[in-house]
Short mmCIF file of C-alpha atoms and ligand atoms in Angstrom, two decimals:
data_model
loop_
_atom_site.label_atom_id
_atom_site.label_comp_id
_atom_site.label_asym_id
_atom_site.label_seq_id
_atom_site.Cartn_x
_atom_site.Cartn_y
_atom_site.Cartn_z
CA MET D 1 -12.92 -21.77 -43.98
CA GLY D 2 -15.85 -20.07 -42.62
CA ALA D 3 -17.48 -22.66 -41.07
CA SER D 4 -15.38 -24.78 -40.19
CA GLU D 5 -13.48 -21.26 -38.89
CA ALA D 6 -13.53 -22.33 -35.10
CA LYS D 7 -14.43 -19.08 -32.86
CA LYS D 8 -11.98 -18.54 -29.92
CA LYS D 9 -11.41 -17.86 -26.57
CA VAL D 10 -10.63 -14.72 -26.14
CA PRO D 11 -9.63 -13.32 -22.12
CA ILE D 12 -12.32 -10.00 -20.80
CA LYS D 13 -9.18 -8.74 -20.33
CA GLU D 14 -5.80 -9.36 -20.96
CA GLY D 15 -2.30 -10.48 -18.98
CA LEU D 16 -4.89 -11.72 -16.26
CA PHE D 17 -5.38 -14.87 -16.75
CA LYS D 18 -4.55 -18.39 -19.88
CA VAL D 19 -7.81 -19.05 -19.74
CA HIS D 20 -7.99 -23.05 -20.71
CA THR D 21 -7.64 -25.65 -24.14
CA ASP D 22 -7.08 -28.28 -25.37
CA GLU D 23 -4.11 -29.21 -24.04
CA GLU D 24 -3.44 -27.61 -21.01
CA GLU D 25 -5.41 -26.18 -18.14
CA GLY D 26 -6.76 -22.37 -17.23
CA TYR D 27 -4.72 -20.49 -14.35
CA LEU D 28 -4.44 -17.01 -13.12
CA ILE D 29 -0.86 -15.58 -14.28
CA GLY D 30 0.95 -14.06 -11.18
CA SER D 31 4.15 -12.75 -11.19
CA ARG D 32 6.85 -14.16 -8.60
CA CYS D 33 9.74 -12.19 -7.19
CA LYS D 34 12.84 -13.69 -8.01
CA LYS D 35 14.48 -12.37 -5.11
CA CYS D 36 12.36 -12.31 -2.40
CA GLY D 37 9.80 -15.13 -2.95
CA GLU D 38 6.17 -13.08 -2.92
CA TYR D 39 3.65 -13.80 -5.03
CA PHE D 40 1.41 -11.65 -6.40
CA HIS D 41 -1.58 -11.19 -8.76
CA PRO D 42 -1.99 -8.92 -11.22
CA LYS D 43 1.07 -9.33 -12.22
CA ARG D 44 3.67 -7.17 -11.10
CA VAL D 45 6.71 -5.18 -12.36
CA VAL D 46 7.85 -3.90 -9.16
CA CYS D 47 8.15 -6.04 -6.00
CA ALA D 48 5.63 -4.71 -3.43
CA ASN D 49 7.25 -6.26 -0.90
CA CYS D 50 10.69 -5.67 -1.70
CA TYR D 51 11.48 -3.17 -3.94
CA SER D 52 13.38 -5.71 -6.90
CA GLU D 53 12.17 -4.92 -10.71
CA ASP D 54 13.41 -8.49 -10.97
CA MET D 55 10.21 -10.81 -11.11
CA ASP D 56 8.69 -14.42 -13.13
CA GLU D 57 5.56 -14.90 -14.44
CA VAL D 58 4.03 -17.91 -12.89
CA ALA D 59 0.66 -19.54 -12.96
CA LEU D 60 -1.60 -20.02 -9.53
CA SER D 61 -2.48 -22.86 -7.58
CA THR D 62 -6.56 -22.85 -8.59
CA ARG D 63 -7.85 -24.03 -5.55
CA GLY D 64 -8.10 -21.56 -2.45
CA LYS D 65 -10.03 -21.28 0.28
CA ILE D 66 -12.90 -17.64 0.76
CA PHE D 67 -10.86 -15.42 3.01
CA THR D 68 -14.92 -12.55 2.86
CA TYR D 69 -16.81 -12.53 0.74
CA THR D 70 -20.03 -9.63 0.69
CA ILE D 71 -23.62 -10.79 -1.90
CA ALA D 72 -24.25 -8.16 -4.62
CA ARG D 73 -27.72 -7.62 -4.94
CA THR D 74 -27.69 -4.77 -7.09
CA SER D 75 -25.72 -4.99 -10.59
CA TYR D 76 -23.25 -2.20 -12.41
CA PRO D 77 -25.82 -1.53 -15.24
CA GLY D 78 -23.34 -2.77 -18.38
CA THR D 79 -21.59 -5.80 -16.03
CA PRO D 80 -22.32 -9.21 -16.94
CA LEU D 81 -22.36 -10.49 -13.98
CA THR D 82 -26.21 -9.78 -12.53
CA ALA D 83 -27.28 -10.05 -9.26
CA PRO D 84 -27.89 -11.13 -6.64
CA PHE D 85 -24.37 -12.87 -7.10
CA ILE D 86 -22.09 -13.60 -4.63
CA THR D 87 -18.34 -12.01 -4.78
CA ALA D 88 -14.95 -12.82 -2.87
CA HIS D 89 -11.03 -12.23 -2.16
CA VAL D 90 -10.31 -15.88 -2.13
CA GLU D 91 -6.96 -16.94 -1.23
CA LEU D 92 -4.51 -18.80 -2.67
CA PRO D 93 -1.79 -20.94 -1.43
CA GLU D 94 0.84 -18.34 -2.56
CA LYS D 95 -0.98 -15.71 0.24
CA VAL D 96 -2.01 -14.41 -2.76
CA SER D 97 -5.34 -12.91 -2.61
CA VAL D 98 -7.84 -12.79 -5.95
CA ILE D 99 -11.57 -10.92 -5.60
CA SER D 100 -14.03 -12.85 -7.85
CA LEU D 101 -17.48 -14.06 -8.91
CA ILE D 102 -18.71 -17.64 -6.67
CA THR D 103 -20.40 -19.63 -8.30
CA ASP D 104 -22.61 -23.03 -7.98
CA ILE D 105 -23.57 -22.58 -4.37
CA ASP D 106 -26.87 -21.21 -2.22
CA LEU D 107 -26.00 -17.28 -1.12
CA ASP D 108 -26.82 -18.54 2.51
CA LYS D 109 -24.18 -21.02 1.97
CA VAL D 110 -21.21 -19.09 1.54
CA LYS D 111 -18.96 -19.14 4.61
CA VAL D 112 -15.42 -17.92 5.38
CA GLY D 113 -12.77 -20.26 5.09
CA MET D 114 -14.82 -22.84 2.09
CA GLU D 115 -12.74 -24.30 -0.07
CA VAL D 116 -12.79 -23.23 -3.42
CA GLU D 117 -11.23 -23.86 -6.87
CA LEU D 118 -10.57 -21.97 -10.05
CA TYR D 119 -13.11 -22.48 -14.23
CA PHE D 120 -13.87 -20.67 -16.41
CA TRP D 121 -16.70 -19.39 -18.50
CA LYS D 122 -18.13 -17.02 -21.30
CA ALA D 123 -19.13 -13.58 -19.80
CA ARG D 124 -20.51 -12.50 -23.44
CA GLU D 125 -19.70 -12.75 -27.56
CA ASP D 126 -18.34 -10.67 -29.38
CA GLY D 127 -18.39 -8.81 -32.40
CA GLU D 128 -16.52 -11.11 -34.23
CA GLY D 129 -18.20 -14.46 -32.32
CA ASN D 130 -15.52 -15.60 -30.34
CA GLU D 131 -15.86 -16.23 -26.79
CA VAL D 132 -15.35 -13.35 -23.90
CA MET D 133 -14.06 -15.73 -21.14
CA ALA D 134 -14.42 -14.66 -17.71
CA TYR D 135 -12.66 -16.92 -14.59
CA ALA D 136 -14.95 -17.42 -11.43
CA PHE D 137 -13.98 -19.76 -7.91
CA ARG D 138 -16.98 -22.09 -6.67
CA PRO D 139 -17.30 -25.33 -4.17
CA VAL D 140 -14.19 -27.77 -4.43
CA SER D 141 -16.48 -30.59 -5.99
CA ASN D 142 -14.23 -33.85 -4.83
CA MET H 1 12.81 23.41 12.88
CA ALA H 2 10.07 25.78 15.50
CA GLU H 3 6.88 24.92 13.31
CA LYS H 4 4.20 27.70 14.17
CA GLU H 5 0.48 26.10 16.46
CA VAL H 6 -1.48 26.02 13.41
CA VAL H 7 -6.23 27.34 14.69
CA ILE H 8 -9.23 26.51 12.84
CA LEU H 9 -10.28 29.65 12.84
CA GLY H 10 -13.82 29.20 11.15
CA VAL H 11 -15.91 26.74 9.84
CA GLY H 12 -18.81 27.37 7.24
CA ILE H 13 -22.03 24.10 5.75
CA THR H 14 -24.17 24.40 3.25
CA ARG H 15 -27.51 22.27 3.49
CA PHE H 16 -26.10 18.81 2.40
CA GLY H 17 -28.48 16.69 0.45
CA ARG H 18 -30.64 16.84 -3.02
CA VAL H 19 -31.07 20.41 -2.87
CA THR H 20 -32.09 22.03 -7.13
CA GLY H 21 -30.86 24.70 -8.49
CA ARG H 22 -28.54 24.74 -6.51
CA ASN H 23 -24.80 25.34 -8.69
CA PRO H 24 -21.35 24.27 -7.31
CA VAL H 25 -20.44 27.95 -6.98
CA GLU H 26 -23.08 28.98 -5.10
CA MET H 27 -22.83 25.98 -2.22
CA ALA H 28 -19.41 27.06 -2.64
CA ARG H 29 -19.57 31.15 -1.30
CA GLU H 30 -22.47 30.16 0.68
CA ALA H 31 -20.01 27.75 2.71
CA GLY H 32 -16.67 30.59 2.17
CA LEU H 33 -18.74 33.87 3.55
CA MET H 34 -19.79 31.20 6.19
CA ALA H 35 -16.71 30.74 7.75
CA LEU H 36 -14.52 34.19 6.43
CA LYS H 37 -17.70 35.34 9.09
CA ASP H 38 -17.59 32.46 11.56
CA ALA H 39 -13.50 33.43 11.74
CA GLY H 40 -14.46 37.45 11.96
CA VAL H 41 -11.75 37.58 8.95
CA ASP H 42 -11.79 39.70 5.58
CA PHE H 43 -11.37 38.24 2.04
CA ARG H 44 -7.80 39.69 1.43
CA ASP H 45 -6.30 38.09 4.75
CA ILE H 46 -7.05 34.64 3.02
CA GLN H 47 -3.23 34.20 1.49
CA ALA H 48 -3.52 30.88 -0.15
CA GLY H 49 -6.64 28.48 -1.42
CA PHE H 50 -7.63 25.00 -1.76
CA CYS H 51 -10.47 23.72 -3.21
CA ALA H 52 -11.15 20.81 -2.44
CA HIS H 53 -13.76 18.45 -5.94
CA VAL H 54 -13.84 14.87 -7.44
CA ASN H 55 -16.71 15.91 -10.07
CA GLN H 56 -16.37 18.76 -11.09
CA PRO H 57 -14.69 20.32 -13.97
CA MET H 58 -11.05 20.92 -14.33
CA GLY H 59 -10.90 24.98 -13.04
CA THR H 60 -13.26 24.64 -10.24
CA GLY H 61 -10.63 25.99 -7.32
CA ALA H 62 -10.77 29.79 -9.62
CA ASP H 63 -14.47 29.40 -10.36
CA CYS H 64 -15.51 29.71 -7.08
CA PHE H 65 -13.18 31.36 -5.07
CA ALA H 66 -13.71 33.91 -7.26
CA GLU H 67 -17.14 34.82 -5.98
CA LEU H 68 -15.02 35.56 -2.56
CA GLY H 69 -13.01 37.66 -3.86
CA MET H 70 -10.24 37.86 -6.69
CA THR H 71 -6.69 38.67 -4.82
CA GLY H 72 -4.38 36.68 -6.99
CA ILE H 73 -4.42 34.12 -4.37
CA PRO H 74 -3.13 30.83 -5.96
CA VAL H 75 -5.56 28.40 -5.52
CA THR H 76 -4.87 24.59 -5.55
CA ASN H 77 -6.99 21.64 -6.35
CA VAL H 78 -7.29 18.88 -4.00
CA GLU H 79 -8.21 15.22 -4.95
CA VAL H 80 -7.96 12.64 -2.17
CA ALA H 81 -11.71 11.33 -3.11
CA CYS H 82 -13.86 10.93 0.08
CA ALA H 83 -10.86 12.39 1.70
CA SER H 84 -10.57 15.47 -0.49
CA GLN H 85 -11.50 18.49 2.02
CA SER H 86 -9.93 17.51 5.04
CA ARG H 87 -6.15 17.38 2.64
CA GLY H 88 -6.92 20.64 2.10
CA VAL H 89 -6.29 21.24 5.24
CA MET H 90 -3.67 19.43 6.21
CA LEU H 91 -2.00 21.12 3.53
CA ALA H 92 -3.09 24.28 4.66
CA GLY H 93 -1.72 22.93 8.40
CA ASP H 94 1.42 22.29 6.45
CA MET H 95 2.09 25.91 5.00
CA ILE H 96 0.92 27.84 7.84
CA ALA H 97 3.49 25.56 10.69
CA ALA H 98 6.40 25.91 7.94
CA GLY H 99 6.16 29.44 8.43
CA ILE H 100 4.81 30.08 4.56
CA TYR H 101 1.31 30.98 5.34
CA ASP H 102 -0.70 33.30 8.26
CA MET H 103 -4.39 32.13 6.63
CA ALA H 104 -5.11 30.13 4.00
CA LEU H 105 -9.31 28.58 3.27
CA VAL H 106 -10.01 25.63 2.13
CA ILE H 107 -13.59 24.61 -0.12
CA GLY H 108 -14.48 21.39 -0.29
CA VAL H 109 -17.42 21.94 -3.27
CA GLU H 110 -19.75 18.67 -4.81
CA LYS H 111 -22.31 18.65 -6.85
CA MET H 112 -23.18 14.95 -7.79
CA PRO H 113 -23.46 13.41 -10.55
CA ARG H 114 -27.37 11.91 -11.21
CA GLY H 115 -28.15 7.82 -10.81
CA MET H 116 -25.85 5.18 -10.17
CA VAL H 117 -22.11 7.40 -9.94
CA PRO H 118 -19.60 6.82 -13.26
CA LEU H 119 -16.70 4.72 -12.73
CA GLY H 120 -15.17 6.90 -15.52
CA GLY H 121 -12.36 6.00 -17.82
CA GLU H 122 -11.46 3.52 -20.83
CA LEU H 123 -13.18 0.02 -20.35
CA SER H 124 -9.42 -1.97 -21.15
CA ASP H 125 -8.38 0.58 -18.49
CA MET H 126 -10.12 -0.40 -15.13
CA SER H 127 -9.56 -3.49 -13.56
CA TYR H 128 -11.29 -7.09 -13.52
CA ALA H 129 -13.48 -6.17 -10.65
CA PHE H 130 -14.71 -3.15 -11.89
CA LEU H 131 -15.16 -4.71 -15.92
CA MET H 132 -16.94 -6.96 -14.33
CA GLY H 133 -19.56 -5.57 -11.47
CA LEU H 134 -18.05 -7.60 -9.10
CA MET H 135 -17.09 -4.46 -6.00
CA PRO H 136 -20.39 -2.69 -6.20
CA PHE H 137 -19.38 0.33 -3.92
CA PRO H 138 -20.24 -1.31 -0.91
CA GLY H 139 -18.22 -4.22 -1.52
CA THR H 140 -14.75 -3.46 0.58
CA TYR H 141 -17.00 -2.59 4.06
CA ALA H 142 -19.57 -5.76 3.07
CA MET H 143 -16.51 -7.63 3.21
CA THR H 144 -14.81 -6.00 6.25
CA ALA H 145 -17.68 -6.75 7.57
CA GLN H 146 -18.37 -10.12 6.89
CA ARG H 147 -13.96 -10.52 8.13
CA HIS H 148 -15.11 -8.45 11.08
CA MET H 149 -17.99 -10.62 12.48
CA HIS H 150 -16.32 -14.56 11.09
CA THR H 151 -13.12 -13.25 13.14
CA TYR H 152 -14.91 -11.21 16.52
CA GLY H 153 -18.56 -12.58 16.40
CA THR H 154 -19.58 -9.14 14.99
CA LYS H 155 -23.58 -9.56 14.70
CA PRO H 156 -24.72 -7.32 11.80
CA GLU H 157 -27.61 -5.57 14.34
CA HIS H 158 -24.21 -3.74 15.25
CA PHE H 159 -23.76 -2.35 12.51
CA GLY H 160 -27.60 -1.41 12.53
CA ARG H 161 -27.15 0.10 16.18
CA ALA H 162 -24.61 2.31 14.96
CA ALA H 163 -26.72 3.48 12.19
CA GLU H 164 -29.75 3.77 14.15
CA LYS H 165 -27.87 6.11 16.09
CA SER H 166 -26.61 8.00 13.45
CA HIS H 167 -29.91 8.12 11.61
CA ARG H 168 -31.07 10.10 15.55
CA ASN H 169 -28.08 12.98 15.93
CA SER H 170 -28.48 13.72 12.18
CA ARG H 171 -32.38 14.82 13.64
CA LEU H 172 -30.93 17.28 15.52
CA ASN H 173 -29.10 18.54 12.66
CA PRO H 174 -30.93 21.22 10.25
CA ASN H 175 -27.73 20.34 7.16
CA ALA H 176 -27.90 16.20 7.57
CA THR H 177 -29.43 15.25 4.10
CA TYR H 178 -31.83 12.36 6.20
CA GLN H 179 -34.12 14.28 8.75
CA GLN H 180 -35.70 11.19 9.91
CA VAL H 181 -35.46 8.50 12.39
CA TYR H 182 -35.38 4.82 11.77
CA THR H 183 -35.36 2.08 13.97
CA LEU H 184 -33.74 -0.74 14.81
CA GLU H 185 -35.79 -3.41 12.45
CA GLU H 186 -36.72 -0.79 10.34
CA ILE H 187 -32.64 -0.61 9.65
CA MET H 188 -32.40 -3.85 9.39
CA SER H 189 -34.79 -5.00 7.51
CA SER H 190 -34.23 -2.08 4.43
CA ARG H 191 -32.97 -2.99 1.54
CA MET H 192 -29.98 -5.12 1.47
CA ILE H 193 -27.52 -3.88 -0.93
CA ALA H 194 -24.32 -6.01 0.21
CA ASP H 195 -24.60 -8.22 3.04
CA PRO H 196 -24.94 -7.44 5.41
CA ILE H 197 -24.86 -3.70 4.65
CA THR H 198 -28.44 -2.85 4.51
CA MET H 199 -29.69 0.44 2.68
CA TYR H 200 -30.06 2.50 6.32
CA MET H 201 -27.14 2.08 6.97
CA CYS H 202 -25.43 3.80 3.43
CA SER H 203 -25.02 6.74 2.80
CA ALA H 204 -27.33 9.12 1.10
CA ASN H 205 -25.41 10.46 -2.43
CA ALA H 206 -25.67 14.38 -1.21
CA ASP H 207 -24.64 17.46 -3.18
CA GLY H 208 -23.17 20.46 -0.78
CA ALA H 209 -19.96 22.27 0.59
CA THR H 210 -17.85 23.26 3.29
CA ALA H 211 -14.96 25.52 4.34
CA THR H 212 -12.28 26.02 6.67
CA VAL H 213 -10.42 29.41 7.81
CA VAL H 214 -6.58 28.02 8.87
CA CYS H 215 -4.60 30.33 10.22
CA SER H 216 -2.02 31.12 12.19
CA ARG H 217 -1.38 31.38 16.16
CA GLU H 218 -0.26 33.97 16.47
CA LYS H 219 -1.87 35.52 13.87
CA ALA H 220 -5.54 34.54 15.74
CA LYS H 221 -5.21 35.95 18.98
CA LYS H 222 -6.27 39.44 16.65
CA TYR H 223 -9.08 37.31 15.97
CA THR H 224 -10.01 34.88 19.47
CA THR H 225 -8.99 34.10 22.21
CA ARG H 226 -10.98 30.51 22.56
CA PRO H 227 -8.44 29.33 19.19
CA VAL H 228 -9.24 25.95 18.19
CA LEU H 229 -5.75 24.41 17.60
CA LEU H 230 -4.99 21.53 14.93
CA VAL H 231 -2.87 20.00 17.01
CA GLY H 232 -1.93 16.82 14.76
CA TRP H 233 -2.28 16.04 11.52
CA ALA H 234 -1.11 12.55 9.56
CA GLY H 235 -2.16 11.47 5.72
CA GLY H 236 -1.32 8.33 4.03
CA THR H 237 -2.10 5.54 1.30
CA PRO H 238 -2.12 1.97 2.05
CA ILE H 239 0.40 -0.47 3.20
CA TYR H 240 1.37 -3.41 1.58
CA GLU H 241 1.20 -6.20 3.93
CA LYS H 242 2.03 -9.39 2.96
CA GLY H 243 -0.33 -12.08 2.59
CA GLU H 244 -3.25 -9.96 2.97
CA PRO H 245 -5.80 -8.96 1.06
CA MET H 246 -6.09 -4.73 0.14
CA LEU H 247 -8.74 -4.27 2.19
CA ALA H 248 -8.01 -0.81 4.15
CA GLU H 249 -8.54 1.83 2.17
CA GLY H 250 -5.71 3.27 4.33
CA PRO H 251 -3.86 2.89 7.61
CA THR H 252 -5.20 4.43 9.80
CA GLU H 253 -4.43 2.50 13.24
CA LEU H 254 -0.42 3.88 12.34
CA LEU H 255 -1.70 7.62 10.75
CA GLY H 256 -3.05 7.26 14.51
CA LYS H 257 -0.87 6.24 16.56
CA LYS H 258 1.01 9.38 14.37
CA VAL H 259 -1.47 12.35 15.49
CA TYR H 260 -1.13 10.97 19.56
CA GLU H 261 2.04 10.90 19.60
CA MET H 262 2.07 14.35 17.25
CA SER H 263 0.20 15.72 19.71
CA GLY H 264 1.63 14.35 22.88
CA LEU H 265 -2.47 13.37 23.84
CA GLY H 266 -4.04 9.33 23.60
CA PRO H 267 -7.03 7.55 22.99
CA LYS H 268 -8.21 7.83 26.65
CA ASP H 269 -8.20 11.49 26.22
CA VAL H 270 -10.50 12.19 23.35
CA ASP H 271 -14.17 13.66 23.88
CA VAL H 272 -15.65 13.44 21.15
CA ALA H 273 -15.17 11.99 17.30
CA GLN H 274 -16.18 12.24 13.58
CA VAL H 275 -14.46 9.32 11.70
CA HIS H 276 -15.78 7.57 8.36
CA ASP H 277 -18.65 5.47 7.80
CA ALA H 278 -19.95 5.80 4.06
CA PHE H 279 -21.07 3.03 5.02
CA SER H 280 -22.03 2.33 9.23
CA PRO H 281 -20.19 -0.89 9.90
CA GLY H 282 -16.86 1.51 9.20
CA GLU H 283 -17.52 3.06 13.10
CA ILE H 284 -17.00 0.16 14.48
CA PHE H 285 -13.17 -0.26 11.71
CA ALA H 286 -11.91 3.27 13.40
CA ILE H 287 -13.21 2.96 16.24
CA GLU H 288 -11.18 -0.22 16.96
CA GLU H 289 -8.93 1.20 15.49
CA LEU H 290 -8.45 4.49 16.65
CA GLY H 291 -8.11 2.88 20.25
CA PHE H 292 -11.09 3.60 21.05
CA CYS H 293 -12.01 -0.10 22.35
CA PRO H 294 -10.19 -2.88 22.15
CA LYS H 295 -9.98 -4.57 18.79
CA GLY H 296 -12.40 -6.93 17.62
CA GLU H 297 -14.99 -5.18 20.37
CA GLY H 298 -16.84 -2.52 18.21
CA GLY H 299 -19.93 -4.29 17.93
CA PRO H 300 -20.44 -4.66 21.86
CA PHE H 301 -18.69 -1.18 22.20
CA VAL H 302 -21.83 0.77 20.22
CA TRP H 303 -24.37 -1.56 20.78
CA GLY H 304 -23.62 -0.40 24.34
CA GLY H 305 -24.56 3.03 24.02
CA ASN H 306 -20.38 3.59 24.76
CA THR H 307 -20.27 6.60 21.44
CA GLU H 308 -23.74 8.07 21.53
CA ILE H 309 -23.80 12.02 22.39
CA ASN H 310 -23.71 11.12 25.98
CA GLY H 311 -21.93 8.10 25.54
CA LYS H 312 -18.30 7.39 26.52
CA ILE H 313 -16.83 8.37 23.22
CA PRO H 314 -18.87 10.05 21.20
CA VAL H 315 -18.76 9.16 17.70
CA ASN H 316 -20.37 10.81 14.83
CA THR H 317 -22.42 13.58 16.54
CA ASP H 318 -24.04 15.48 13.68
CA GLY H 319 -24.98 12.12 11.96
CA GLY H 320 -22.06 11.07 9.83
CA LEU H 321 -21.93 10.39 6.72
CA VAL H 322 -24.46 8.10 7.05
CA SER H 323 -27.05 10.53 7.91
CA CYS H 324 -25.62 13.98 7.11
CA GLY H 325 -24.81 12.40 3.10
CA HIS H 326 -22.12 12.73 1.63
CA PRO H 327 -20.83 14.93 -0.82
CA ILE H 328 -17.36 13.80 -1.61
CA GLY H 329 -15.69 16.14 -1.61
CA ALA H 330 -16.57 18.31 0.94
CA THR H 331 -17.29 15.72 3.87
CA GLY H 332 -14.42 16.43 5.75
CA GLY H 333 -15.07 19.39 6.03
CA ARG H 334 -18.57 18.75 8.14
CA MET H 335 -16.39 17.19 10.23
CA ILE H 336 -14.52 19.88 10.97
CA ALA H 337 -16.90 21.85 11.72
CA GLU H 338 -18.34 19.36 13.74
CA LEU H 339 -15.30 19.40 15.71
CA SER H 340 -14.71 23.09 16.18
CA TRP H 341 -18.79 23.48 17.08
CA GLN H 342 -18.14 20.89 19.83
CA LEU H 343 -15.53 22.09 21.21
CA ARG H 344 -16.58 26.50 21.08
CA GLY H 345 -19.40 24.71 23.15
CA MET H 346 -22.03 26.01 19.82
CA ALA H 347 -23.38 22.68 18.82
CA GLY H 348 -26.45 23.21 20.18
CA PRO H 349 -29.00 20.05 21.44
CA ARG H 350 -25.89 18.28 20.53
CA GLN H 351 -23.14 18.85 21.99
CA VAL H 352 -21.20 16.66 24.17
CA SER H 353 -21.68 17.94 28.21
CA GLY H 354 -19.04 18.88 30.41
CA ASN H 355 -17.67 21.65 27.69
CA PRO H 356 -15.44 18.47 25.42
CA LYS H 357 -11.34 19.73 25.27
CA VAL H 358 -9.92 17.91 22.66
CA ALA H 359 -11.64 15.82 19.57
CA LEU H 360 -10.59 13.60 16.87
CA LEU H 361 -11.94 13.19 12.76
CA HIS H 362 -10.59 10.32 10.76
CA ASN H 363 -11.62 10.71 7.01
CA GLN H 364 -11.16 8.15 4.38
CA GLY H 365 -11.74 6.89 0.79
CA LEU H 366 -10.20 5.16 -2.41
CA GLY H 367 -7.18 8.03 -2.52
CA GLY H 368 -6.81 7.47 0.95
CA THR H 369 -6.66 7.75 4.73
CA ASN H 370 -6.47 11.78 7.49
CA VAL H 371 -6.84 10.86 10.91
CA MET H 372 -6.76 14.93 12.85
CA ILE H 373 -6.13 16.32 16.53
CA PHE H 374 -7.44 18.93 17.43
CA LYS H 375 -7.64 21.03 21.04
CA MET H 376 -9.36 24.03 22.82
ZN1 ZN I 1 10.14 -9.11 -3.48
#
């Protein structure tokens, strides 16, 4: 044990996303209503469209488009982000809007409609040395 | 049901801002006494109390009302974030219309925490966006502004112009936090907070209290021959729209339609308005949703001076949230006070000319939205 015990990747908040592993790609966790087909993120118990409680947990698309954004010029104390940074509503093909950090682009280059893809990054380490993971989107590379 | 007509009989307000040594109970007493005197009523005539606040401890309502008198009336605390005080007035209006009471007093009071407003709650209960610090407070306004710019070609200078007008109006209002005129250039070049919102487009944190005496029309006859009637009111929370990000804090457009229908009036009848501009883009979003100008034309409409005190539809004649400052739970009462004074011809150097007859209020926040319409 000891040094051989692998550091785990743990999400900063449970139930929102599945961090990638060697075997599997990561994704944002959503709900899909079995009755009307509406998608949600974060998960919902009651469908906001038709009020059904018959919901499936699903993996959401990992690519989307910036619906709108702003550049935060101040950071909240005790949060992992340091201003300035881009924060956006990303619209996924399932017609779900996700609030996310946008990285890997100059602040003055970000635009509404830009195609972006999901990835995960280490926000901090917890007391046991686990990597506490958050998600972000960045411009599609290809 | 034949409903009773509702009157705004008296209004009161303290100076807004960071005035050292004032505590919430003293501010509430000052605003409450002013409203009672404005109405010409005795505290013993008040049958019910509502106390709007967001950051004060439990029991604040009873403590504040005890400063004015201890007649045993029910006092209920109301919390709808930035829209708390006007919701209190709406609840009083509902009860008076239903014949439950003849007269109620609504106090809004706030002593804001110093420094960055704490978000509250356990970390595990916080949304991802708050946990990560992804939504700085102007975040929603800034993102709505960016989308507005993308969709309609609105310019940051349009938002700046709304702020410039507010700061100019507040120079005519001794109760406002800001007492200084800023040029468009100074506003645009002030510190960027969340693009396109700069520091002088943001409302200042402020302490303050407001009060409103709400009364049935029958009862009001004893006190005034020129009552300000509350002729339409509606409150709400956001509506789920398929595939739309939840940017709005409430269904302003729908609530506008409701109050226009309830009052038999339309946007063209409105002579003066107070809309929620926690950040100055808010003025542009609200005037479009309330029908004062077509969708997407709010920027050029404000730029062209249409919302000035002498414009086509004067908006935020007292400086709005941007310049008056924002004691969260009290803000709605400031809007009601200004509109009451405008309708009664008592707004002094800010008075809209031509004897305004119809006034509209739009007050919103994280807790929901209120729209009200008043008639002289
Ligand atoms: Zn459904």
